[in-house]
PDB file of C-alpha atoms in Angstrom:
ATOM      1  CA  MET I   1      -7.756   0.931 -22.026  1.00  0.00           C
ATOM      2  CA  ARG I   2      -4.560   2.079 -20.803  1.00  0.00           C
ATOM      3  CA  GLN I   3      -2.244   0.574 -18.251  1.00  0.00           C
ATOM      4  CA  LEU I   4      -0.422   2.393 -15.447  1.00  0.00           C
ATOM      5  CA  ILE I   5       1.804   1.276 -12.940  1.00  0.00           C
ATOM      6  CA  TYR I   6       3.468   2.486  -9.875  1.00  0.00           C
ATOM      7  CA  ALA I   7       5.950   1.386  -7.365  1.00  0.00           C
ATOM      8  CA  MET I   8       6.517   3.464  -4.237  1.00  0.00           C
ATOM      9  CA  GLN I   9       7.297   3.405  -0.431  1.00  0.00           C
ATOM     10  CA  PHE I  10       4.954   4.791   1.803  1.00  0.00           C
ATOM     11  CA  LYS I  11       5.717   5.684   5.438  1.00  0.00           C
ATOM     12  CA  GLY I  12       3.619   6.900   8.236  1.00  0.00           C
ATOM     13  CA  SER I  13       1.588   5.301  11.369  1.00  0.00           C
ATOM     14  CA  ALA I  14      -1.477   3.394  12.205  1.00  0.00           C
ATOM     15  CA  GLY I  15      -3.404   3.439  15.293  1.00  0.00           C
ATOM     16  CA  PRO I  16      -6.544   2.054  17.031  1.00  0.00           C
ATOM     17  CA  LEU I  17      -9.857   3.348  16.230  1.00  0.00           C
ATOM     18  CA  SER I  18     -12.682   3.615  18.858  1.00  0.00           C
ATOM     19  CA  ALA I  19     -13.441  -0.194  17.849  1.00  0.00           C
ATOM     20  CA  SER I  20     -11.250  -2.402  19.432  1.00  0.00           C
ATOM     21  CA  ASN I  21     -10.772  -4.627  16.180  1.00  0.00           C
ATOM     22  CA  ALA I  22      -9.987  -1.435  13.917  1.00  0.00           C
ATOM     23  CA  ARG I  23      -7.077   0.776  13.190  1.00  0.00           C
ATOM     24  CA  LYS I  24      -6.495   3.830  10.858  1.00  0.00           C
ATOM     25  CA  ALA I  25      -3.429   4.031   8.725  1.00  0.00           C
ATOM     26  CA  ALA I  26      -2.102   7.349   7.110  1.00  0.00           C
ATOM     27  CA  THR I  27       1.220   7.396   5.215  1.00  0.00           C
ATOM     28  CA  SER I  28       2.544   9.222   2.066  1.00  0.00           C
ATOM     29  CA  ALA I  29       5.112   8.443  -0.312  1.00  0.00           C
ATOM     30  CA  PRO I  30       7.578  10.834  -2.247  1.00  0.00           C
ATOM     31  CA  SER I  31       7.939  10.629  -5.980  1.00  0.00           C
ATOM     32  CA  CYS I  32      10.849   8.178  -6.563  1.00  0.00           C
ATOM     33  CA  SER I  33      12.652   6.160  -8.918  1.00  0.00           C
ATOM     34  CA  ILE I  34      13.290   2.432  -8.191  1.00  0.00           C
ATOM     35  CA  THR I  35      16.268   0.282  -9.440  1.00  0.00           C
ATOM     36  CA  SER I  36      16.848  -3.429  -9.023  1.00  0.00           C
ATOM     37  CA  ILE I  37      20.317  -4.851 -10.724  1.00  0.00           C
ATOM     38  CA  VAL I  38      20.809  -8.129 -11.001  1.00  0.00           C
ATOM     39  CA  GLY I  39      24.741  -8.820 -11.165  1.00  0.00           C
ATOM     40  CA  ALA I  40      27.310 -11.203 -10.267  1.00  0.00           C
ATOM     41  CA  ARG I  41      26.896 -11.038  -6.726  1.00  0.00           C
ATOM     42  CA  GLY I  42      23.043 -11.580  -6.721  1.00  0.00           C
ATOM     43  CA  LEU I  43      20.215  -8.525  -6.348  1.00  0.00           C
ATOM     44  CA  SER I  44      20.968  -5.009  -5.199  1.00  0.00           C
ATOM     45  CA  GLY I  45      18.140  -2.250  -5.164  1.00  0.00           C
ATOM     46  CA  SER I  46      17.574   1.147  -4.200  1.00  0.00           C
ATOM     47  CA  ILE I  47      14.753   3.888  -3.994  1.00  0.00           C
ATOM     48  CA  GLU I  48      15.994   7.473  -4.995  1.00  0.00           C
ATOM     49  CA  PRO I  49      13.825  10.309  -4.974  1.00  0.00           C
ATOM     50  CA  ALA I  50      12.394  12.024  -8.247  1.00  0.00           C
ATOM     51  CA  ALA I  51      11.268  15.192  -9.015  1.00  0.00           C
ATOM     52  CA  GLY I  52       7.497  15.425  -8.514  1.00  0.00           C
ATOM     53  CA  GLY I  53       4.740  15.465  -5.544  1.00  0.00           C
ATOM     54  CA  THR I  54       3.683  13.377  -2.850  1.00  0.00           C
ATOM     55  CA  ALA I  55       1.139  10.084  -3.025  1.00  0.00           C
ATOM     56  CA  THR I  56      -1.249  10.149   0.479  1.00  0.00           C
ATOM     57  CA  PHE I  57      -2.746   6.954   1.583  1.00  0.00           C
ATOM     58  CA  GLU I  58      -5.675   6.487   4.091  1.00  0.00           C
ATOM     59  CA  SER I  59      -7.329   3.123   5.366  1.00  0.00           C
ATOM     60  CA  GLU I  60      -9.305   1.622   7.673  1.00  0.00           C
ATOM     61  CA  VAL I  61      -7.914  -2.036   8.860  1.00  0.00           C
ATOM     62  CA  THR I  62     -10.309  -4.233  10.509  1.00  0.00           C
ATOM     63  CA  ILE I  63      -8.507  -7.440  12.282  1.00  0.00           C
ATOM     64  CA  THR I  64     -10.534 -10.337  11.442  1.00  0.00           C
ATOM     65  CA  GLY I  65      -8.265 -12.716  13.036  1.00  0.00           C
ATOM     66  CA  HIS I  66      -4.637 -13.184  14.833  1.00  0.00           C
ATOM     67  CA  ASP I  67      -2.792 -12.928  11.626  1.00  0.00           C
ATOM     68  CA  SER I  68      -5.636 -11.885   9.475  1.00  0.00           C
ATOM     69  CA  PHE I  69      -7.131  -8.384   8.551  1.00  0.00           C
ATOM     70  CA  GLN I  70      -9.596  -6.907   5.690  1.00  0.00           C
ATOM     71  CA  GLU I  71      -8.917  -3.237   5.035  1.00  0.00           C
ATOM     72  CA  LYS I  72     -10.590  -0.393   2.715  1.00  0.00           C
ATOM     73  CA  GLY I  73      -9.235   3.118   1.726  1.00  0.00           C
ATOM     74  CA  THR I  74      -8.002   5.715  -0.675  1.00  0.00           C
ATOM     75  CA  ILE I  75      -4.529   6.519  -2.362  1.00  0.00           C
ATOM     76  CA  THR I  76      -4.370  10.364  -3.574  1.00  0.00           C
ATOM     77  CA  PHE I  77      -1.865  11.009  -6.470  1.00  0.00           C
ATOM     78  CA  GLY I  78      -1.976  14.841  -6.992  1.00  0.00           C
ATOM     79  CA  ALA I  79      -4.717  17.248  -6.717  1.00  0.00           C
ATOM     80  CA  GLY I  80      -8.009  15.485  -7.621  1.00  0.00           C
ATOM     81  CA  ASN I  81      -6.863  11.679  -8.565  1.00  0.00           C
ATOM     82  CA  ARG I  82      -7.848   9.318  -6.026  1.00  0.00           C
ATOM     83  CA  LEU I  83      -8.179   5.780  -5.994  1.00  0.00           C
ATOM     84  CA  ARG I  84     -10.463   3.534  -3.815  1.00  0.00           C
ATOM     85  CA  PHE I  85      -9.457   0.290  -2.946  1.00  0.00           C
ATOM     86  CA  SER I  86     -10.335  -2.512  -0.767  1.00  0.00           C
ATOM     87  CA  THR I  87      -8.845  -6.248   0.093  1.00  0.00           C
ATOM     88  CA  VAL I  88      -9.034  -9.151  -2.300  1.00  0.00           C
ATOM     89  CA  GLY I  89      -9.832 -11.921   0.616  1.00  0.00           C
ATOM     90  CA  GLU I  90      -7.527 -11.280   3.502  1.00  0.00           C
ATOM     91  CA  GLY I  91      -4.526  -9.882   4.235  1.00  0.00           C
ATOM     92  CA  HIS I  92      -1.714 -11.452   6.565  1.00  0.00           C
ATOM     93  CA  THR I  93       0.697 -10.127   9.301  1.00  0.00           C
ATOM     94  CA  GLY I  94       3.251 -12.191  11.453  1.00  0.00           C
ATOM     95  CA  PRO I  95       6.526 -11.910  13.052  1.00  0.00           C
ATOM     96  CA  SER I  96       9.522 -10.834  10.955  1.00  0.00           C
ATOM     97  CA  ALA I  97      13.077 -11.502  11.175  1.00  0.00           C
ATOM     98  CA  ASP I  98      13.245  -8.361  12.848  1.00  0.00           C
ATOM     99  CA  PRO I  99      11.755  -8.934  16.392  1.00  0.00           C
ATOM    100  CA  ALA I 100      10.799  -5.525  16.730  1.00  0.00           C
ATOM    101  CA  LEU I 101       8.762  -5.477  13.462  1.00  0.00           C
ATOM    102  CA  ARG I 102       5.764  -7.257  12.403  1.00  0.00           C
ATOM    103  CA  HIS I 103       5.544  -8.083   8.660  1.00  0.00           C
ATOM    104  CA  GLY I 104       2.498  -8.706   6.281  1.00  0.00           C
ATOM    105  CA  ALA I 105       1.407  -8.647   2.655  1.00  0.00           C
ATOM    106  CA  VAL I 106      -2.006  -7.768   1.575  1.00  0.00           C
ATOM    107  CA  MET I 107      -3.792  -7.183  -2.104  1.00  0.00           C
ATOM    108  CA  TRP I 108      -6.289  -4.993  -3.159  1.00  0.00           C
ATOM    109  CA  ARG I 109      -8.836  -4.472  -5.874  1.00  0.00           C
ATOM    110  CA  ILE I 110      -9.398  -0.930  -6.976  1.00  0.00           C
ATOM    111  CA  ASP I 111     -13.055  -0.092  -6.774  1.00  0.00           C
ATOM    112  CA  GLY I 112     -12.851   2.940  -8.670  1.00  0.00           C
ATOM    113  CA  GLY I 113     -11.515   6.572  -8.646  1.00  0.00           C
ATOM    114  CA  GLU I 114     -11.844  10.157  -9.248  1.00  0.00           C
ATOM    115  CA  GLY I 115      -9.898  12.571 -11.852  1.00  0.00           C
ATOM    116  CA  GLN I 116      -7.517  10.637 -13.623  1.00  0.00           C
ATOM    117  CA  PHE I 117      -8.775   7.311 -12.185  1.00  0.00           C
ATOM    118  CA  ALA I 118     -12.445   7.676 -13.159  1.00  0.00           C
ATOM    119  CA  GLY I 119     -13.526   4.290 -14.064  1.00  0.00           C
ATOM    120  CA  ALA I 120     -10.442   2.691 -13.055  1.00  0.00           C
ATOM    121  CA  SER I 121      -9.849  -0.735 -12.355  1.00  0.00           C
ATOM    122  CA  GLY I 122      -6.910  -3.080 -11.256  1.00  0.00           C
ATOM    123  CA  LEU I 123      -4.898  -4.517  -8.584  1.00  0.00           C
ATOM    124  CA  ILE I 124      -2.238  -3.302  -5.837  1.00  0.00           C
ATOM    125  CA  THR I 125       0.049  -5.460  -3.650  1.00  0.00           C
ATOM    126  CA  SER I 126       1.560  -4.094  -0.609  1.00  0.00           C
ATOM    127  CA  ASN I 127       4.500  -5.407   1.525  1.00  0.00           C
ATOM    128  CA  PHE I 128       4.627  -3.760   4.814  1.00  0.00           C
ATOM    129  CA  THR I 129       6.359  -3.509   8.180  1.00  0.00           C
ATOM    130  CA  PHE I 130       4.802  -2.508  11.530  1.00  0.00           C
ATOM    131  CA  GLY I 131       6.495  -1.129  14.415  1.00  0.00           C
ATOM    132  CA  PRO I 132       5.741  -1.288  18.125  1.00  0.00           C
ATOM    133  CA  GLY I 133       5.014   2.486  18.034  1.00  0.00           C
ATOM    134  CA  GLY I 134       2.416   2.412  15.248  1.00  0.00           C
ATOM    135  CA  GLU I 135       5.027   3.591  12.618  1.00  0.00           C
ATOM    136  CA  VAL I 136       4.140   1.572   9.024  1.00  0.00           C
ATOM    137  CA  VAL I 137       6.805   1.488   5.775  1.00  0.00           C
ATOM    138  CA  ASP I 138       4.557  -0.100   2.963  1.00  0.00           C
ATOM    139  CA  ASN I 139       5.737  -0.981  -0.197  1.00  0.00           C
ATOM    140  CA  GLN I 140       3.365  -1.014  -3.174  1.00  0.00           C
ATOM    141  CA  PHE I 141       3.033  -2.234  -6.745  1.00  0.00           C
ATOM    142  CA  GLY I 142       0.206  -1.391  -8.553  1.00  0.00           C
ATOM    143  CA  LEU I 143      -1.424  -2.322 -11.953  1.00  0.00           C
ATOM    144  CA  ILE I 144      -3.931   0.253 -12.878  1.00  0.00           C
ATOM    145  CA  PHE I 145      -6.303   0.287 -16.011  1.00  0.00           C
ATOM    146  CA  VAL I 146      -7.873   3.317 -16.849  1.00  0.00           C
ATOM    147  CA  LYS I 147      -9.545   4.834 -19.807  1.00  0.00           C
TER     148      LYS I 147
END
């Protein structure tokens, strides 16, 4: 088995589905380079565009409590290379330091995939913000096991 890692920032929106406790999220992330530097002044970081394509993300979020949810969906990395995922346990949301945003985190298990990800397994973490107009910024880190 090979290990693939990725770190990407997805941006897009989430909005209600017909059921009152469900939302649909759709975001995308361009290829990027993420830099984290520890120096005398502490931590600094940046996300810079890189040559390559765009990953797309689609999910259905089911609200399970005041600050909890479950989610399932897909992430597509290029034509025909798709991961399927679902929540491990429950995700969490709550107020953030910015009163205009909610902040949350969730861990997903990779349930399989297509193309490069046929037979894939692994975990993805998501640390995100959600704005009052449905805007989403989702920072993901994934460790994917592939054949």
